[in-house]
Tab-separated table of C-alpha atoms in Angstrom:
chain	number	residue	atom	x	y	z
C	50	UNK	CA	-116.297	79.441	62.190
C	51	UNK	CA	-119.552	81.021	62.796
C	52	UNK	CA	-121.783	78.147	61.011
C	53	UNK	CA	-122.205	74.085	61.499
C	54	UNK	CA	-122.518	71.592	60.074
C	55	UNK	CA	-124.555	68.359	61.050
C	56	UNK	CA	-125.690	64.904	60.342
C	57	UNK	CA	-129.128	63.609	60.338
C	58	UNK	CA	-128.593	59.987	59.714
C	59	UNK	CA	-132.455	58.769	58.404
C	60	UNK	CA	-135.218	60.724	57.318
C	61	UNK	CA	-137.216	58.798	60.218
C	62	UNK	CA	-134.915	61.699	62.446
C	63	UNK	CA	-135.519	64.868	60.348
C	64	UNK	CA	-138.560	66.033	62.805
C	65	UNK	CA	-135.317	66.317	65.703
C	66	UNK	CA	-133.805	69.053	63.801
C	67	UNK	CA	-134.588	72.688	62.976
C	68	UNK	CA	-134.483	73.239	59.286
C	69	UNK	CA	-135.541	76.706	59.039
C	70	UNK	CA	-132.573	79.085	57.512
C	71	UNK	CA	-130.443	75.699	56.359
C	72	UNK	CA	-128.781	74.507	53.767
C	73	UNK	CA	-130.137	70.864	53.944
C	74	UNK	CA	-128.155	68.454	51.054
C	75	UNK	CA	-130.208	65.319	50.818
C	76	UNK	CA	-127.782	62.274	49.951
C	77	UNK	CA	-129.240	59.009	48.364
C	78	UNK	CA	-125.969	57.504	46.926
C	79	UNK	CA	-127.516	54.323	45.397
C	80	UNK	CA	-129.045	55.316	43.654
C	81	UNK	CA	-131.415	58.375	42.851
C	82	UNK	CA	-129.427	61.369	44.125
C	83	UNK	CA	-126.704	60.079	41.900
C	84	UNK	CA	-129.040	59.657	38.970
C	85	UNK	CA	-129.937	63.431	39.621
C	86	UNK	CA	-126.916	64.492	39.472
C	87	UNK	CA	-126.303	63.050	36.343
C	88	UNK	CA	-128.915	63.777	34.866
C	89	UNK	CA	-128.571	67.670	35.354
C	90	UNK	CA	-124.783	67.322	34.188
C	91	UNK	CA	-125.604	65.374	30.808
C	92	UNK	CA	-128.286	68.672	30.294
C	93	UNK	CA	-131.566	67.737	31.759
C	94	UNK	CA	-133.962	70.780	32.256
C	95	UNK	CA	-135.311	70.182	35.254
C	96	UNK	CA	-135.865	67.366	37.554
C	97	UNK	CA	-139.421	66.977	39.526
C	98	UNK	CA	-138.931	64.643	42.685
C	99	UNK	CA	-142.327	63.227	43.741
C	100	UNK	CA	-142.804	61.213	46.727
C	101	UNK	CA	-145.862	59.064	45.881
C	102	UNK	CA	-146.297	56.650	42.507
C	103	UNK	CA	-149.698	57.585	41.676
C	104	UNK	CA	-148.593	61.209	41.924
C	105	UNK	CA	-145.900	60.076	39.196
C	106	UNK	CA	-148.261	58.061	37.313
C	107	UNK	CA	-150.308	61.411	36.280
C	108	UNK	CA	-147.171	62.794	34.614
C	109	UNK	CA	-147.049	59.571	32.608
C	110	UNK	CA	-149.904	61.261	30.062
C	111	UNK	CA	-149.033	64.521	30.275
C	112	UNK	CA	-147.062	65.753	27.330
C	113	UNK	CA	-143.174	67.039	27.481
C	114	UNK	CA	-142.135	64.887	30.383
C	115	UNK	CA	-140.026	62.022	30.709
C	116	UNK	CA	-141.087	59.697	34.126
C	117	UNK	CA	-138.848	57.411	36.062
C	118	UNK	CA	-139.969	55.154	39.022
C	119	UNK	CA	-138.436	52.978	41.208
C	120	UNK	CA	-139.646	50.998	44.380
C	121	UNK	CA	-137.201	48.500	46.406
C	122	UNK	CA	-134.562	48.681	43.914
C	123	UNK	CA	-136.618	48.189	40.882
C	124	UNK	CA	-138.498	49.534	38.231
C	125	UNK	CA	-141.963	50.174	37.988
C	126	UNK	CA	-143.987	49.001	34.876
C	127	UNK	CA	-145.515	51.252	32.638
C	128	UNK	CA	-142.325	53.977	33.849
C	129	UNK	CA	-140.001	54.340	30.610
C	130	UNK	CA	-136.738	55.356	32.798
C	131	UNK	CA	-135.133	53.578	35.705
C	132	UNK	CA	-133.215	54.292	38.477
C	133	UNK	CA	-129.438	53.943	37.288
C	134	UNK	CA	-127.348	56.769	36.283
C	135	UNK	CA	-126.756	55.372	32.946
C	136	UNK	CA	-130.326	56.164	31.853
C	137	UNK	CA	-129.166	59.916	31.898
C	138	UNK	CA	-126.371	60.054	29.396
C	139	UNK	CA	-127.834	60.262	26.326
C	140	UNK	CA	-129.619	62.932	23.809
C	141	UNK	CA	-132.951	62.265	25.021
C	142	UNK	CA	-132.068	63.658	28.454
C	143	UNK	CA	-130.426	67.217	27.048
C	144	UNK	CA	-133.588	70.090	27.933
C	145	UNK	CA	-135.835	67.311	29.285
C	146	UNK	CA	-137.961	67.802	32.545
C	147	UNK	CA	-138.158	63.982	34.300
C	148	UNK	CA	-140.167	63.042	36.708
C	149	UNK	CA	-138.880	60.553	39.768
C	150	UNK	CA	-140.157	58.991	42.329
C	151	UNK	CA	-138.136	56.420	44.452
C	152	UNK	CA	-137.695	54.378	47.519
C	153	UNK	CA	-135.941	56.769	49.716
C	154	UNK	CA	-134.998	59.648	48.360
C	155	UNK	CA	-137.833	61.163	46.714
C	156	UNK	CA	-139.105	60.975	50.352
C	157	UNK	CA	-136.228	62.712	51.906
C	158	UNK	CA	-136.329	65.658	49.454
C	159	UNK	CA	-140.016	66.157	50.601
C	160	UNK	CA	-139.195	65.979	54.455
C	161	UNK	CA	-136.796	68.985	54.038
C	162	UNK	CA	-139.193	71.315	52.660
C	163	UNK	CA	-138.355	73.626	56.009
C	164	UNK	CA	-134.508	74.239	54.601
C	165	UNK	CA	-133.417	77.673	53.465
C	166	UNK	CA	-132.406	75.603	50.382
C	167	UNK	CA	-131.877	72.164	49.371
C	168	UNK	CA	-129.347	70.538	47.654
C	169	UNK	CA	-128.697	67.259	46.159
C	170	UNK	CA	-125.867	65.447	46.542
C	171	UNK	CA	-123.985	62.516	45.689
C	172	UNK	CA	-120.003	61.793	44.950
C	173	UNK	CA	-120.280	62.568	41.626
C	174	UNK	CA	-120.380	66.617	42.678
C	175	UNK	CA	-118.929	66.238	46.214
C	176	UNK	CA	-116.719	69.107	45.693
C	177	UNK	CA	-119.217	71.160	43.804
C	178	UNK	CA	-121.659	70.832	46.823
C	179	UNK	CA	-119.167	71.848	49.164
C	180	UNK	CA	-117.644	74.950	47.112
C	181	UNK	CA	-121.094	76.246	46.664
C	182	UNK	CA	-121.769	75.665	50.704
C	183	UNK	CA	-118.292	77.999	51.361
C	184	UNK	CA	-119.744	80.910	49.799
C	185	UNK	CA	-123.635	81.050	51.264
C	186	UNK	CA	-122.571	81.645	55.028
C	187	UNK	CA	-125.107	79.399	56.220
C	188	UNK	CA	-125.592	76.345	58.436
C	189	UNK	CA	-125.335	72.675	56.551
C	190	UNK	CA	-127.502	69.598	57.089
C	191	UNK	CA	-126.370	66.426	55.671
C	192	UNK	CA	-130.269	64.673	55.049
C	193	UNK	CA	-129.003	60.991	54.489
C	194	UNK	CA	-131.762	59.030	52.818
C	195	UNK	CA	-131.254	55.693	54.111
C	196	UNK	CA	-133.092	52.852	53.492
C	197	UNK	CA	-136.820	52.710	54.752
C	198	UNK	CA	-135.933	54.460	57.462
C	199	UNK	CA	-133.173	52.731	58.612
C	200	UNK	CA	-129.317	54.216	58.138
C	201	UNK	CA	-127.246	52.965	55.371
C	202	UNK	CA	-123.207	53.160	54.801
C	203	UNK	CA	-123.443	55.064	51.927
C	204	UNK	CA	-125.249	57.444	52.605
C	205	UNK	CA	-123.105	58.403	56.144
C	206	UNK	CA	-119.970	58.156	53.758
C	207	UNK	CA	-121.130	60.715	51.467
C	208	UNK	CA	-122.393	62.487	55.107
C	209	UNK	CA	-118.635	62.114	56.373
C	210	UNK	CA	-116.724	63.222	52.803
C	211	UNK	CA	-118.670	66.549	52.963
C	212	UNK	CA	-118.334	66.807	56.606
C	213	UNK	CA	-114.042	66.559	55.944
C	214	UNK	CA	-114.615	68.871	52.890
C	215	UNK	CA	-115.898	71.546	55.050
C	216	UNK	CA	-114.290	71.022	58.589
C	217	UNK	CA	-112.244	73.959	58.173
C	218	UNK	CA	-115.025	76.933	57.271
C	219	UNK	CA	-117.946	75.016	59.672
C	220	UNK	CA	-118.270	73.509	63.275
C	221	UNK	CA	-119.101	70.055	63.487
C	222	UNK	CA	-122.917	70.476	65.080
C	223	UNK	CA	-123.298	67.178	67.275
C	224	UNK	CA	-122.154	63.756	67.106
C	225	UNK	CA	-122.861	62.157	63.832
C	226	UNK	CA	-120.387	64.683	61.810
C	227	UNK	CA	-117.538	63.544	64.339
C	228	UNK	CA	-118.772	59.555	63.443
C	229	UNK	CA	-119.524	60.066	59.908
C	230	UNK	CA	-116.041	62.030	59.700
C	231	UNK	CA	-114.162	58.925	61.473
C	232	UNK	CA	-116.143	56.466	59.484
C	233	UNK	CA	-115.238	58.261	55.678
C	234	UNK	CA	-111.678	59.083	57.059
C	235	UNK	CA	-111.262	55.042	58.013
C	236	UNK	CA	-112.460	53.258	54.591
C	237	UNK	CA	-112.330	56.164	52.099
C	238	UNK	CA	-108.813	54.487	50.508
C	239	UNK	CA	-110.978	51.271	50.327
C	240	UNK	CA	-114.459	52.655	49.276
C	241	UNK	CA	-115.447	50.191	46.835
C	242	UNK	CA	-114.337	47.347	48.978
C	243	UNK	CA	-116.629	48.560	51.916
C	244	UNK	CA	-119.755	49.312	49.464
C	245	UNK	CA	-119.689	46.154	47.942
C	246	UNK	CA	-120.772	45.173	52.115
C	247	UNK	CA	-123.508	46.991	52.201
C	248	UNK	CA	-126.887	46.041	52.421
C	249	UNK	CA	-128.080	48.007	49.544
C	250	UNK	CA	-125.265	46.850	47.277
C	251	UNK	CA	-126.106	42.987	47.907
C	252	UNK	CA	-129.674	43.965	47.271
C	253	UNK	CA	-129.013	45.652	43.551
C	254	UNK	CA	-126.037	42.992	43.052
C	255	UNK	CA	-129.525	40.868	42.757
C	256	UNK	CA	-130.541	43.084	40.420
C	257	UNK	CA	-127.544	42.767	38.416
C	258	UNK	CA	-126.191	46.217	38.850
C	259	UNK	CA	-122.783	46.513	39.939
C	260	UNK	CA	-121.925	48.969	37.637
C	261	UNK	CA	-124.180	51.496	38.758
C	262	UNK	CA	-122.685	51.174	42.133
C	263	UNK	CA	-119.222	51.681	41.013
C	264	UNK	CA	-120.672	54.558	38.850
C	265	UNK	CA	-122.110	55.868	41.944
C	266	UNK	CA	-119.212	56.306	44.354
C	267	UNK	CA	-116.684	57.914	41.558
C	268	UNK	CA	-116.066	61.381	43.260
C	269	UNK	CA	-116.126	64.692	41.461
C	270	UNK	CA	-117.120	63.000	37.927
C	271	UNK	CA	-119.559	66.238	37.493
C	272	UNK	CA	-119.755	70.027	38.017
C	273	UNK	CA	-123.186	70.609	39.183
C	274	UNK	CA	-124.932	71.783	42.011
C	275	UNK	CA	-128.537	71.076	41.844
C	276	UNK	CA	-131.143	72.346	44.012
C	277	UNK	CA	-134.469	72.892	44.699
C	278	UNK	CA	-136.618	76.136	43.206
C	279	UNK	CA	-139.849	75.728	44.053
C	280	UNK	CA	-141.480	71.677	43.502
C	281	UNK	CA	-138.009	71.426	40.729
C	282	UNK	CA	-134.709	70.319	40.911
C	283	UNK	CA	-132.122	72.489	38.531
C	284	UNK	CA	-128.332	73.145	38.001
C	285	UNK	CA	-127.586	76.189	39.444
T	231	UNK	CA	-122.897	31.564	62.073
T	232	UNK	CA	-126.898	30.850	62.293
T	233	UNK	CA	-126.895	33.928	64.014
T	234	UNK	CA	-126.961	37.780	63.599
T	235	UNK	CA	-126.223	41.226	65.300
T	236	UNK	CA	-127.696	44.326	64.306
T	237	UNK	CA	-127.636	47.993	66.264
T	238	UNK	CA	-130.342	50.617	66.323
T	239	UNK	CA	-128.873	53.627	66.511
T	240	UNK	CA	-131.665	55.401	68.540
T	241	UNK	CA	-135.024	54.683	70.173
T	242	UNK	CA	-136.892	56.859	67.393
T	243	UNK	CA	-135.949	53.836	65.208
T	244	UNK	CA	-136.954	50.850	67.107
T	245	UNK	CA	-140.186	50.647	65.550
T	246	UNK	CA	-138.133	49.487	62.264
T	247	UNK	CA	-136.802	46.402	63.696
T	248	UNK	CA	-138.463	42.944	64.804
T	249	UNK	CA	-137.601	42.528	68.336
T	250	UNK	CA	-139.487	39.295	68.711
T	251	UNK	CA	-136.962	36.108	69.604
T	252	UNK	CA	-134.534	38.265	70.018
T	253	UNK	CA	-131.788	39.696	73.001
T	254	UNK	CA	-131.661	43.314	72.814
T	255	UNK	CA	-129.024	44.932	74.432
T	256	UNK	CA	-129.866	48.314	75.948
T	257	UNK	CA	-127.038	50.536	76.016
T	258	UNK	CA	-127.108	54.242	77.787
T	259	UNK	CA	-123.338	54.794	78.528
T	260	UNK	CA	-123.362	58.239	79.983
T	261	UNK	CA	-124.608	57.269	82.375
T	262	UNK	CA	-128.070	55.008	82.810
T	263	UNK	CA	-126.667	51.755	81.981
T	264	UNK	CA	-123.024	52.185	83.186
T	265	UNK	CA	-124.798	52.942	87.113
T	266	UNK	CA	-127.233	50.049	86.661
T	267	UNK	CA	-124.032	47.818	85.651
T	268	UNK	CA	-122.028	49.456	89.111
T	269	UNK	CA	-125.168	49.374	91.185
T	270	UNK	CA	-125.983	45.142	90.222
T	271	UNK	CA	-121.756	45.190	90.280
T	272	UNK	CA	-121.875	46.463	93.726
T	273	UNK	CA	-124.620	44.023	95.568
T	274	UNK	CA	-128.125	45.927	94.730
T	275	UNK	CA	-130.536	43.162	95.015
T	276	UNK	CA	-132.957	44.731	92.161
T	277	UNK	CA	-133.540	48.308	89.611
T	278	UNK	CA	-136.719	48.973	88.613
T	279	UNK	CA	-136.097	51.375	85.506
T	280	UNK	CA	-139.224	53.605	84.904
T	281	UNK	CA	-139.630	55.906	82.211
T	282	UNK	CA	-141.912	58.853	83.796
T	283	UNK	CA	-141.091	60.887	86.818
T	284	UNK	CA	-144.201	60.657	88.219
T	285	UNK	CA	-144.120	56.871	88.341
T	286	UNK	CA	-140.814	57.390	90.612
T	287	UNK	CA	-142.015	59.704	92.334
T	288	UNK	CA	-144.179	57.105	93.482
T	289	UNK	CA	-141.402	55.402	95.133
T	290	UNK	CA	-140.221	57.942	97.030
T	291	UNK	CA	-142.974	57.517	99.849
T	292	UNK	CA	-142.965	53.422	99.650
T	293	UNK	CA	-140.547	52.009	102.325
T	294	UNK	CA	-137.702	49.602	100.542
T	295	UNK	CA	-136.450	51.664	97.736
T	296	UNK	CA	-133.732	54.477	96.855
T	297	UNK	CA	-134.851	56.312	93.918
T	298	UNK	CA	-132.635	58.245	91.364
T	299	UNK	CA	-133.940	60.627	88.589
T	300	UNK	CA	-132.335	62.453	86.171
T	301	UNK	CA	-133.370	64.940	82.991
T	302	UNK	CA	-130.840	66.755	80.791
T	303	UNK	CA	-128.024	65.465	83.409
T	304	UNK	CA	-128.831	67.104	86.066
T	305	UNK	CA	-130.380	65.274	89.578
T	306	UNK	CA	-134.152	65.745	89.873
T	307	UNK	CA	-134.552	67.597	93.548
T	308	UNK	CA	-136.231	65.673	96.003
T	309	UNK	CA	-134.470	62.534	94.729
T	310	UNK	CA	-131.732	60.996	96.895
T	311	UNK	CA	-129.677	59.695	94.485
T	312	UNK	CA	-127.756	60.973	91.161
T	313	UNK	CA	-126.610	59.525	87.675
T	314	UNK	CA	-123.459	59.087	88.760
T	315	UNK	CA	-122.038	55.558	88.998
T	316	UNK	CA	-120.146	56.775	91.917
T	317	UNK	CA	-123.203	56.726	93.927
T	318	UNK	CA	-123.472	53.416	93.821
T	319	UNK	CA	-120.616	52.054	95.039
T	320	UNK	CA	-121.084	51.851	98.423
T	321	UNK	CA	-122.460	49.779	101.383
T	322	UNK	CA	-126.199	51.181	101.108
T	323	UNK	CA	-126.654	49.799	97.669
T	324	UNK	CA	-126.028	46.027	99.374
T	325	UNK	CA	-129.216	44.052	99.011
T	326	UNK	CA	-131.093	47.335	97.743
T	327	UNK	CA	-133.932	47.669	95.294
T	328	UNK	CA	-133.116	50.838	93.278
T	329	UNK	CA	-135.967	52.754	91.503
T	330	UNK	CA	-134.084	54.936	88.721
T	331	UNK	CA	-135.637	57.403	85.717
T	332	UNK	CA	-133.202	58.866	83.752
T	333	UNK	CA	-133.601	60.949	79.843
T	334	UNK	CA	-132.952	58.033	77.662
T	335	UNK	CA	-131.969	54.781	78.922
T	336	UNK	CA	-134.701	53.996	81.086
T	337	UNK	CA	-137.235	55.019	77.595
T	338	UNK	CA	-134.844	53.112	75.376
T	339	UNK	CA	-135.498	49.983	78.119
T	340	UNK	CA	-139.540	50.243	78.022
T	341	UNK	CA	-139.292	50.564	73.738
T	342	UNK	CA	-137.127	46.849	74.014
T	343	UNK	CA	-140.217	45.255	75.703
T	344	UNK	CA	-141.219	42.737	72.862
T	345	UNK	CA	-137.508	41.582	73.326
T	346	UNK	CA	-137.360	37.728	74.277
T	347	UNK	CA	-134.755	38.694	76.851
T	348	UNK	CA	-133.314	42.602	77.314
T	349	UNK	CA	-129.759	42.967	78.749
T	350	UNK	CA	-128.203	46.237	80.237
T	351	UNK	CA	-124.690	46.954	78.162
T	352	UNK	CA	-122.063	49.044	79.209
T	353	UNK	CA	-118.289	49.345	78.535
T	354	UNK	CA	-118.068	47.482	82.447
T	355	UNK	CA	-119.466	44.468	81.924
T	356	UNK	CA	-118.273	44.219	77.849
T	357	UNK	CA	-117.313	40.767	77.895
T	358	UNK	CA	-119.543	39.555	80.143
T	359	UNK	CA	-122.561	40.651	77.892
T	360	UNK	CA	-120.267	39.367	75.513
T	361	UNK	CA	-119.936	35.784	76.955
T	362	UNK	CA	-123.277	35.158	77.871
T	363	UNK	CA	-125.246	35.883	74.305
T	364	UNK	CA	-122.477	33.672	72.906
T	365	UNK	CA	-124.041	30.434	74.785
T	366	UNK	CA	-127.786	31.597	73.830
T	367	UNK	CA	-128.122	31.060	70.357
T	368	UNK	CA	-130.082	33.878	69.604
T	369	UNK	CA	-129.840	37.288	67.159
T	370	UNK	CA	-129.294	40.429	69.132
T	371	UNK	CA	-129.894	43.541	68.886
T	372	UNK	CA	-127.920	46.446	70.028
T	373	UNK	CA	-130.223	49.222	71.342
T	374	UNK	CA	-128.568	52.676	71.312
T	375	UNK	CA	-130.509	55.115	73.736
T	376	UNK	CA	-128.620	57.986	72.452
T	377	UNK	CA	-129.551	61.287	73.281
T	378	UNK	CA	-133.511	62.516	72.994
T	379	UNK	CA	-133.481	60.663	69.831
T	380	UNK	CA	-130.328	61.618	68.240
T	381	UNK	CA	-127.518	59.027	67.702
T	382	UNK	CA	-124.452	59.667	69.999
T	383	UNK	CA	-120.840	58.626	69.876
T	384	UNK	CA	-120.485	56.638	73.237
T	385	UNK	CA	-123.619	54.172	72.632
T	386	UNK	CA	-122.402	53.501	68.580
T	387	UNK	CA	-118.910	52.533	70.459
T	388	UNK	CA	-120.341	50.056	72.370
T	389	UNK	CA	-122.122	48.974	70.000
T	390	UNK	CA	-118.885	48.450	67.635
T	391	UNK	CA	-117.094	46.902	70.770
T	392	UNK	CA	-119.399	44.716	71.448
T	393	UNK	CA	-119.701	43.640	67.282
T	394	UNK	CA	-116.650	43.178	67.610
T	395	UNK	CA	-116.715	40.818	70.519
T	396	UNK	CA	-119.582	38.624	68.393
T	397	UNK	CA	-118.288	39.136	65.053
T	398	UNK	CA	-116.994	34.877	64.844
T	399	UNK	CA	-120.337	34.103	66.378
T	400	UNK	CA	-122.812	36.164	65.169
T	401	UNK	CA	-123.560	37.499	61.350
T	402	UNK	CA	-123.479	41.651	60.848
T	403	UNK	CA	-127.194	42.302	59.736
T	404	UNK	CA	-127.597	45.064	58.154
T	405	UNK	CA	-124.902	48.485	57.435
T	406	UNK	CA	-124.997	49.732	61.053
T	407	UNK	CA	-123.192	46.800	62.570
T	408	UNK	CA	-120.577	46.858	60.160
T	409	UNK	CA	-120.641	50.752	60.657
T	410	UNK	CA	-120.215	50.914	64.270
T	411	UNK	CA	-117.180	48.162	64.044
T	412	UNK	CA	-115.606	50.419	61.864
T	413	UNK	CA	-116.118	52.888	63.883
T	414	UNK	CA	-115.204	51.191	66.908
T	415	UNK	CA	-111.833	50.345	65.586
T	416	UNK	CA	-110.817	53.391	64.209
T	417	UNK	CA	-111.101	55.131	67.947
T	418	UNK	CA	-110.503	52.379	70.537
T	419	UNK	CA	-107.271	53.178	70.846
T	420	UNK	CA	-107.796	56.833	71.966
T	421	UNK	CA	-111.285	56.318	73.352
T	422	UNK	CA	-110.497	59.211	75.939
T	423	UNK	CA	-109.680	61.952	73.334
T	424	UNK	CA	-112.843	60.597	71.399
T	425	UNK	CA	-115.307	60.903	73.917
T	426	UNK	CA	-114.026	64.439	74.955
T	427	UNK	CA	-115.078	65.433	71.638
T	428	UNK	CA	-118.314	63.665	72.403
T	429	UNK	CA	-121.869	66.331	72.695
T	430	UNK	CA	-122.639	64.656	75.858
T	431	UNK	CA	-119.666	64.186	77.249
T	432	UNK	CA	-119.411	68.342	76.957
T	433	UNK	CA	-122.761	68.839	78.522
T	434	UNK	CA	-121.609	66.953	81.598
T	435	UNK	CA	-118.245	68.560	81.892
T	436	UNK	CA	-120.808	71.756	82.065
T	437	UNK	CA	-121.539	69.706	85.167
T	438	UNK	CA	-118.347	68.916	86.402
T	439	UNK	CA	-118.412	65.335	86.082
T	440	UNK	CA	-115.345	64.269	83.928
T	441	UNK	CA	-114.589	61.750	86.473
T	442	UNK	CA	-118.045	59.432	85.786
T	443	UNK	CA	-117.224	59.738	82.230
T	444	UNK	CA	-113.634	58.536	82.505
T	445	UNK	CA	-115.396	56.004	84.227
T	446	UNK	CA	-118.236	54.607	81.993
T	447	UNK	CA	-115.085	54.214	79.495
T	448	UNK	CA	-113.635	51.504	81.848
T	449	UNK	CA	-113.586	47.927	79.728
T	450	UNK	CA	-114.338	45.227	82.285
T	451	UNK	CA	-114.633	46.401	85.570
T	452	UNK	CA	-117.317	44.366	86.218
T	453	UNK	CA	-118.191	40.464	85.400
T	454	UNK	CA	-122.297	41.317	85.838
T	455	UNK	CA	-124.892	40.427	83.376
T	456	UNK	CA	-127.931	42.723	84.256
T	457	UNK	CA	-130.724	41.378	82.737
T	458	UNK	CA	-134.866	42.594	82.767
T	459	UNK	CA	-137.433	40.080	84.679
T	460	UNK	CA	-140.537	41.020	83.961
T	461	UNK	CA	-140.353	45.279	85.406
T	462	UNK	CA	-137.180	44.602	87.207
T	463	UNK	CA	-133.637	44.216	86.488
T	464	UNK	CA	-131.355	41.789	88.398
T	465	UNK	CA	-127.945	39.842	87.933
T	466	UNK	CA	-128.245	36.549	86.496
C-alpha cells in the first residue's frame, strides 16, 4: 500500500491538509453532491458549481443554461431548479449544462481547488468512486461538506463507506478514516434509521422532503464518476 | 431533558458554537488534561494552563511554581517537568501551583474562555465530570483539543463516554454527539487495541511512553472535578 487515504471532516479544516497531487472527493450527501450525481447519470452535459448566488444569478440570463440554487435547505426565488435529486430525471436534463450553487457544497468544491483532481461523491456512485480511485495510484481525500462548517453524520458515513471500500489498496492517513470506518461499519445495516437523527434530516423533514433523503443514501443506484475539468463538473 | 450536549471536534471549530451560559468541557487525553486530572488528583493546590512558551517561561524564575512544557510530545529543555501523568504523582505536587503549556490542551482551554464555567475532562475523573454537570442545569459542551487542529480518536471517545454518561439528562444537539456515542460504543470494549491504532498514540510510542497512554485510558481513577477560576484551575 504505497498511497492513503484520509478524512477531512468540514471544509472549516481543509487549510490543515496538503492537497497538491490528491485525489480530493468532496461528499455533500443531502443533498447537492447527490443531485450531481444524478444529474450526470440521467445525461446532463456538464455541471458548473458556483460558490456565491449573485455569481449564479448572472447565468440566470444567459442563454443554454439551466440554474439551480439553494440556501439553508431551500430554494431560491427566481432559480427554476432545486436542490433534490428528483429535479434531474427527466428530458430536460439530457445534454444540459446547470448551474448550482448551495449551502455547503458548492463551497467545498471551491476549497479543493489545490487537488490533483476532484471528484464528487455521494452513495449513489460509491463504488464507481472507489473503482476509479484503484486505478489512478494516487493519495485520496474524503472533503466532507458538512453543514456551515460544522461536521454532519452523513457526510462522515459516506467518508467511512469509501474509507472500507478502499482499506485494502490504501493506508488509512490519520484518525478520522479509523472513526469514520468504525462509525459506517457500526450503523451501515441501520442507515436509514440513523439518518432520519440527523440534524440535516430534521431540518429538510421541515421542508417536507423525506424522500430525497431516502433517495440520497441508496448505494450504487448510478455508474458515474464525475469530476472536475477546469470550473465544470462531467462524467468521466 | 431542558438540557443539551454537543462536542466540538477541534479548536479550529470553536468559533461555530455559542459558548455563552454554557459548561464546556476541555478534553486533551494524551496527555494535557489526563496530568491536570492526576496532578489536582494528587494534592496540587492550583495549574495555571498557558498557551505560549514564553508566558511559562516566565515562571520558571518566579519562586512558588513547577512548570511543565511540551510541543509535538516531547519535554521543552529547561523545563522541570514532562507530559507525563506519572510526574505528578508524587509528594512534590502536594499543595503545589503547577504552571503547564502543552500543543493543544492548554490552546483548546484559552479558546473555551466565554464558557460560563470550563471543566478539565479526562477518562480519570469520567463520572465525576459526569456527576457534577448533572446537578447544574446547564448545556455543555464537549471541547475536543485534538491534535494541531485535526480531530483525534482519544478526545471523540471521551466525548462519546461522557454522552453517554448524560444521554437521560441532557439532549444530543447536533450530529457529533450522537456521532461520538456511536462511536464510543462500538470501541469501549477494546479501547486498548483502539487507541494503539490511534496517530497520537503512535507518535508517543516513538517516545517510549506506552505506559502514560495505558494510563490516560483508566475510567475512574480519580473522583476530581478540575474546574477554571478565573486563569487558574483548582478542585472544586
Amino acid at each position: 500500500m504505497n498511497h492513503s487515504i484520509d478524512v477531512c471532516l468540514s471544509p472549516n479544516l481543509i487549510d490543515l491538509y496538503d492537497l497538491k497531487g490528491k485525489i480530493v472527493v468532496v461528499v455533500d450527501i443531502l443533498r447537492a453532491t447527490s443531485v450531481m450525481t444524478t444529474a450526470l447519470a440521467h445525461g446532463a452535459k456538464e455541471i458548473i458549481p458556483v460558490e456565491h448566488l449573485d455569481e449564479a444569478k448572472g447565468y440566470l440570463t444567459k442563454k443554454g443554461y439551466l440554474c439551480a440554487a439553494e440556501r439553508g435547505g431551500q430554494q431560491i426565488e427566481g432559480f427554476p431548479l432545486d436542490n433534490s435529486p428528483f429535479s434531474y430525471m427527466d428530458e430536460s436534463i439530457v445534454g444540459a449544462s446547470i448551474v448550482i450553487t448551495t449551502t455547503n457544497g458548492t463551497l467545498a468544491i471551491k476549497r479543493s481547488e489545490e487537488a490533483d483532481e476532484i471528484l464528487i461523491g455521494s452513495f449513489l456512485n460509491l463504488s464507481s468512486i472507489a473503482d476509479y480511485i484503484k486505478m489512478q495510484n494516487k493519495d485520496v481525500l474524503v472533503h466532507c461538506a458538512g453543514w456551515k462548517g460544522k461536521t454532519n453524520m452523513e457526510d462522515t458515513l459516506f467518508a467511512g463507506a469509501l474509507v472500507e471500500k478502499l482499506k485494502l489498496s490504501h493506508q488509512l492517513g490519520c484518525d478520522t478514516p479509523h472513526m469514520a470506518l468504525t462509525y459506517w461499519e457500526a450503523v451501515k445495516a441501520d442507515l436509514s434509521e440513523t439518518i432520519a437523527n440527523s440534524s440535516h434530516a430534521k431540518r429538510l423533514n421541515g421542508l417536507n422532503i423525506t424522500e430525497d433523503i431516502s433517495f440520497c443514501m441508496r448505494i450504487d443506484e448510478y455508474q458515474v464518476v464525475p469530476k472536475m475539468k477546469g470550473d465544470k463538473l462531467v462524467a468521466v
